[in-house]
Short mmCIF file of C-alpha atoms in Angstrom, two decimals:
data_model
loop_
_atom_site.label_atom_id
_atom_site.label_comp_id
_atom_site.label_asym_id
_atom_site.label_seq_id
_atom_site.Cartn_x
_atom_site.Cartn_y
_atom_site.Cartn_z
CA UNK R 274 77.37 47.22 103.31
CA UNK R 275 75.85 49.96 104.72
CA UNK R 276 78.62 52.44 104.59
CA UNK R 277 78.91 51.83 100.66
CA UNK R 278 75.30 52.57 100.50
CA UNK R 279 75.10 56.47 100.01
CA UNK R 280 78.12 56.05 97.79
CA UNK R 281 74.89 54.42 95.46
CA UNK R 282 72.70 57.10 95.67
CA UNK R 283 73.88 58.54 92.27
CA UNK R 284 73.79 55.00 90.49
CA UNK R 285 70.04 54.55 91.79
CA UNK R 286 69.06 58.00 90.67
CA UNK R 287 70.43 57.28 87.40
CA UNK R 288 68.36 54.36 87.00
CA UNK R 289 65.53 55.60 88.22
CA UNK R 290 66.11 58.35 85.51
CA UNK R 291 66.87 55.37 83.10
CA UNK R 292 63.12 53.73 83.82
CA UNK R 293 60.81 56.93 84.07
CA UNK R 294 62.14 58.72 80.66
CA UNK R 295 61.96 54.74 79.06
CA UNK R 296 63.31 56.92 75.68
CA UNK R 297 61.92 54.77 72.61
CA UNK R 298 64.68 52.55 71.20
CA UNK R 299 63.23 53.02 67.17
CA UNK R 300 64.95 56.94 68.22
CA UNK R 301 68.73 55.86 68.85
CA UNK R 302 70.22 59.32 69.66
CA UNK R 303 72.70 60.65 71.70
CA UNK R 304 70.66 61.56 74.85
CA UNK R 305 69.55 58.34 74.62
CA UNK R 306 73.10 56.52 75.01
CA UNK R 307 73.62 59.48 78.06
CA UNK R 308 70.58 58.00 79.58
CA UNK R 309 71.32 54.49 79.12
CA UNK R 310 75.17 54.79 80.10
CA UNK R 311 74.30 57.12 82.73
CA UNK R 312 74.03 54.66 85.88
CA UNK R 313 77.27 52.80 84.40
CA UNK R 314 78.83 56.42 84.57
CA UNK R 315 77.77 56.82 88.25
CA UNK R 316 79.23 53.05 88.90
CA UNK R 317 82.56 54.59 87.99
CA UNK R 318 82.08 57.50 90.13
CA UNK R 319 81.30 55.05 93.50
CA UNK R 320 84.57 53.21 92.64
CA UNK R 321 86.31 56.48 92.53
CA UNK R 322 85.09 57.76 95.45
CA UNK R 323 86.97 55.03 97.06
CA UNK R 324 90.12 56.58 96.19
CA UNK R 325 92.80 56.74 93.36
CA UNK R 326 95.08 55.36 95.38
CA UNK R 327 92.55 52.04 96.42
CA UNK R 328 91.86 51.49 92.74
CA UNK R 329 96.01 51.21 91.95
CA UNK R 330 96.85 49.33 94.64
CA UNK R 331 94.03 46.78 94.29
CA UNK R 332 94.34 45.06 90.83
CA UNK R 333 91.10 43.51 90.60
CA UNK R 334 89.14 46.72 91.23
CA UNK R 335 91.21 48.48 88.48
CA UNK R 336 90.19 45.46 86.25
CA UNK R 337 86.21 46.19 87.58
CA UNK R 338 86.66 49.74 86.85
CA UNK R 339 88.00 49.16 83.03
CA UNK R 340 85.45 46.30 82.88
CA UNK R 341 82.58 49.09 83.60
CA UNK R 342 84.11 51.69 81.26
CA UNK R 343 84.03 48.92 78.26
CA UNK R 344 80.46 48.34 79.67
CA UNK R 345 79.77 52.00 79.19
CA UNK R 346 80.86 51.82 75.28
CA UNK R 347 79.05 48.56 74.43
CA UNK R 348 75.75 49.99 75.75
CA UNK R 349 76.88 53.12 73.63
CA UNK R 350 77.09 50.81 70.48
CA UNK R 351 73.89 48.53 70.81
CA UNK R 352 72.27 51.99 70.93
CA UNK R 353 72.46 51.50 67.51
CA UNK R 354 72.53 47.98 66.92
CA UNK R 355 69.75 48.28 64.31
CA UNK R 356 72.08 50.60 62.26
CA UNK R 357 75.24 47.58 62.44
CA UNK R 358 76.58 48.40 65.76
CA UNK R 359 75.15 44.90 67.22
CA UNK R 360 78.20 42.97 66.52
CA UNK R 361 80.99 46.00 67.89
CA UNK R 362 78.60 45.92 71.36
CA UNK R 363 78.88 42.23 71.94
CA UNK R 364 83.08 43.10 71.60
CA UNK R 365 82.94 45.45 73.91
CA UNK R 366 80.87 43.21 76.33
CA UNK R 367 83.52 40.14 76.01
CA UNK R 368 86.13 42.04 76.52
CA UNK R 369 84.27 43.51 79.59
CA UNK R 370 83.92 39.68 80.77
CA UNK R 371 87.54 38.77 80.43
CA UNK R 372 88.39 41.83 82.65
CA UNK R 373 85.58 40.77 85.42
CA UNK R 374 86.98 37.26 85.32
CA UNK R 375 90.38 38.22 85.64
CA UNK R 376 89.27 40.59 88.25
CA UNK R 377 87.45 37.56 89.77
CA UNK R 378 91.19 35.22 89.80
CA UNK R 379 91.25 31.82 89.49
CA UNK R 380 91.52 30.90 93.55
CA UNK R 381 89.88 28.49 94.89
CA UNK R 382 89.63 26.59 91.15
CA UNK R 383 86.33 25.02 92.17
CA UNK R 384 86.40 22.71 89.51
CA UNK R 385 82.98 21.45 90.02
CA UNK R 386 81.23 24.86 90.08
CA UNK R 387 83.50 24.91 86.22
CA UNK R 388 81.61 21.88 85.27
CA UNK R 389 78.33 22.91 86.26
CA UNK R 390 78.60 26.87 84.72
CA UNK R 391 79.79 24.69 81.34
CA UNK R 392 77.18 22.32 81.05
CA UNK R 393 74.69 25.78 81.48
CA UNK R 394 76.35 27.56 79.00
CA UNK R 395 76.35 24.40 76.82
CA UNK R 396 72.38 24.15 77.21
CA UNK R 397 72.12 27.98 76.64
CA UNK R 398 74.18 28.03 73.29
CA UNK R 399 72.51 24.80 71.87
CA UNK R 400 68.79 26.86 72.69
CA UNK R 401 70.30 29.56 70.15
CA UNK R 402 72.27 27.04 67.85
CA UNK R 403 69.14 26.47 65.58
CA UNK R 404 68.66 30.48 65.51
CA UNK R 405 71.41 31.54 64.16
CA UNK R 406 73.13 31.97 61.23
CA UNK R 407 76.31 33.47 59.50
CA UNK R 408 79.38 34.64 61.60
CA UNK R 409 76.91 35.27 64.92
CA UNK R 410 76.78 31.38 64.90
CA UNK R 411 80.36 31.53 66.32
CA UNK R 412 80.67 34.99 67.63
CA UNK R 413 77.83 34.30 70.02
CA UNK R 414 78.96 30.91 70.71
CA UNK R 415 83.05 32.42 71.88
CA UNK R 416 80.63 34.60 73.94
CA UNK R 417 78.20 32.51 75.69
CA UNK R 418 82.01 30.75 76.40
CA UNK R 419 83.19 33.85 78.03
CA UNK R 420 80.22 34.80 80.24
CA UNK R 421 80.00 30.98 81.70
CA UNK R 422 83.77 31.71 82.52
CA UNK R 423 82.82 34.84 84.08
CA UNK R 424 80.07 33.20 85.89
CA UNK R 425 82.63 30.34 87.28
CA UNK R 426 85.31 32.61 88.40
CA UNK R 427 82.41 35.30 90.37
CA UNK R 428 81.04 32.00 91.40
CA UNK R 429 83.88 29.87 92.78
CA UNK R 430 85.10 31.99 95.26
CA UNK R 431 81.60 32.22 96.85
CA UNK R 432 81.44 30.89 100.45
CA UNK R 433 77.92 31.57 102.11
CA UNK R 434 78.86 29.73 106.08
CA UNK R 435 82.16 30.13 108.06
CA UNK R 436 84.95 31.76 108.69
CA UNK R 437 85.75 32.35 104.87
CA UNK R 438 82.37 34.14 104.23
CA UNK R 439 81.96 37.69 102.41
CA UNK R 440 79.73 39.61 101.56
CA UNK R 441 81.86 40.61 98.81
CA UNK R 442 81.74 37.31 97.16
CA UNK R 443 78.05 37.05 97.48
CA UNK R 444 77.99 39.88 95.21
CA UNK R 445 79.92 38.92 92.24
CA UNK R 446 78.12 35.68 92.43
CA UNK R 447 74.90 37.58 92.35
CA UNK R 448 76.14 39.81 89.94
CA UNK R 449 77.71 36.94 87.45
CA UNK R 450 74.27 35.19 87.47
CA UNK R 451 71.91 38.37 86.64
CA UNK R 452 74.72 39.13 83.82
CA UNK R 453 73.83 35.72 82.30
CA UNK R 454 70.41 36.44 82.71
CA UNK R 455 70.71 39.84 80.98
CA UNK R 456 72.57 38.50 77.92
CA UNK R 457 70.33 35.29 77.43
CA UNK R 458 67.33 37.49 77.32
CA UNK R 459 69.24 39.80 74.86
CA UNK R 460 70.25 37.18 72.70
CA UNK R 461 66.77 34.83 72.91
CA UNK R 462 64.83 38.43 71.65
CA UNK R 463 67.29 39.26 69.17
CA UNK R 464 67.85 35.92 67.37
CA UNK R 465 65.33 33.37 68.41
CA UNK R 466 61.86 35.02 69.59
CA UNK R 467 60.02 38.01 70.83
CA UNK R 468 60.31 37.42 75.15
CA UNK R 469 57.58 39.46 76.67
CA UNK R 470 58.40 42.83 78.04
CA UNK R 471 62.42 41.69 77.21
CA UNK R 472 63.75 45.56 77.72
CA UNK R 473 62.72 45.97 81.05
CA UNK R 474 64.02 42.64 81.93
CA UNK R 475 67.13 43.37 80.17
CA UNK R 476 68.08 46.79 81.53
CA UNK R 477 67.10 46.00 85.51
CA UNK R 478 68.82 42.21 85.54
CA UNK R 479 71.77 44.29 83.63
CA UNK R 480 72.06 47.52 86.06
CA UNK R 481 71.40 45.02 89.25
CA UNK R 482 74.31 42.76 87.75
CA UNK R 483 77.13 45.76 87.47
CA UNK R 484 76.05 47.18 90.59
CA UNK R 485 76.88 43.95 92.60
CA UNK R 486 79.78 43.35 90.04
CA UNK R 487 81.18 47.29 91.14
CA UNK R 488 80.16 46.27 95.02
CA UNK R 489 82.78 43.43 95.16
CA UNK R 490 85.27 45.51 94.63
CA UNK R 491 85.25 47.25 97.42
CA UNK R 492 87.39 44.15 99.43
CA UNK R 493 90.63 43.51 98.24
CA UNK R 494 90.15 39.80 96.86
CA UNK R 495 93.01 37.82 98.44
CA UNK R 496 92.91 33.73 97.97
CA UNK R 497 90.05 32.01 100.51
CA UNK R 498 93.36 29.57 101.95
CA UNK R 499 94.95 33.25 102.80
CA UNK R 500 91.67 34.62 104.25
CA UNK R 501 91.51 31.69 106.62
CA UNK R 502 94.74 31.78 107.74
CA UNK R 503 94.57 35.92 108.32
CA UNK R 504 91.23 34.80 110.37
CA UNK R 505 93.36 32.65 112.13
#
């Protein structure tokens, strides 16, 4: 952990930047979307730095990396989601999950940790059922579908005592879970209620969630059974 640390330092700068210019969002402009995508930008940069070479021979950080670029365009679009540009963000954000999940595998299955993340996301979409209305009624619901999947797969794999433990894991758990987080508070503000001080929730569960997401990629993610064995 501590030797991907300074590799950070741009990402928390970014942030930082992010926080203390806190550019109105009635004003969608350009150097607003630099601002906002700015600390996604530096995500790709500390993924990078890790070498070309570690990003094509280790599929699931590839799939991290493209998962953070399509990150960086949906925060481009919601930008502007007053003008229409609501609806291309939240594409840009599923397809972002279906890369993370992918990037996540499905080994160990954990089939109860499955059950669990669907019965969530099964609470969370009947809380916005009575809220919305036209085509978001089943875009959001194919959505709140694909984040609980990302949640299971960053979840399943997560081993906090023995010989199978990483701190990788940890991470994309972490990550998964302040993703959710992120995107509930999005979607309770935009469709069901004003949540109290929801932006500043939003953007530090958010840049928390892809900095942990970007942090588990630094370990090449073979199967627990293998780990154990290679421990062996």
């Amino acid at each position: 952990v501590k030797s991907e640390g300074p590799k950070l330092v741009p990402f928390f700068k970014a942030t930082c930047v992010y926080f203390v210019l806190w550019l109105p969002s009635s004003s969608p402009s350009w150097v607003s979307a630099l601002i906002k995508c700015l600390p996604i930008f530096c995500l790709w940069l500390f993924l990078l730095a890790h070498g070309l070479g570690f990003l094509l021979t280790h599929p699931s950080a590839t799939r991290i990396f493209a998962g953070l670029v399509f990150s960086a365009l949906g925060d481009a679009f919601l930008i502007w989601q007053d003008q229409g540009y609501f609806m291309h963000g939240l594409l840009m954000f599923a397809v972002t999950h279906v890369l993370y999940a992918s990037a996540f595998g499905m080994r160990p299955l954990a089939l109860r940790t499955g059950l669990v993340m669907a019965v969530l996301s099964g609470l969370c979409y009947a809380l916005l059922y009575p809220c919305l209305s036209g085509a978001f009624t089943y875009l959001v619901g194919i959505y709140v579908a694909l984040i609980g999947f990302m949640g299971w797969r960053a979840v399943a794999g997560l081993r906090l005592v023995g010989a199978a433990w990483r701190w990788t894991e940890l991470a994309a758990g972490s990550g998964a879970l302040l993703f959710i987080i992120s995107d509930l508070t999005i979607a309770l503000s935009k469709f069901c209620f004003p949540v109290p001080y929801a932006r500043a929730l939003i953007m530090s569960t958010y840049y928390a969630a892809q900095m942990f997401i970007a942090l588990s990629a630094v370990e090449s993610r073979e199967p627990v059974e293998d780990y154990r064995q290679s421990k062996a």
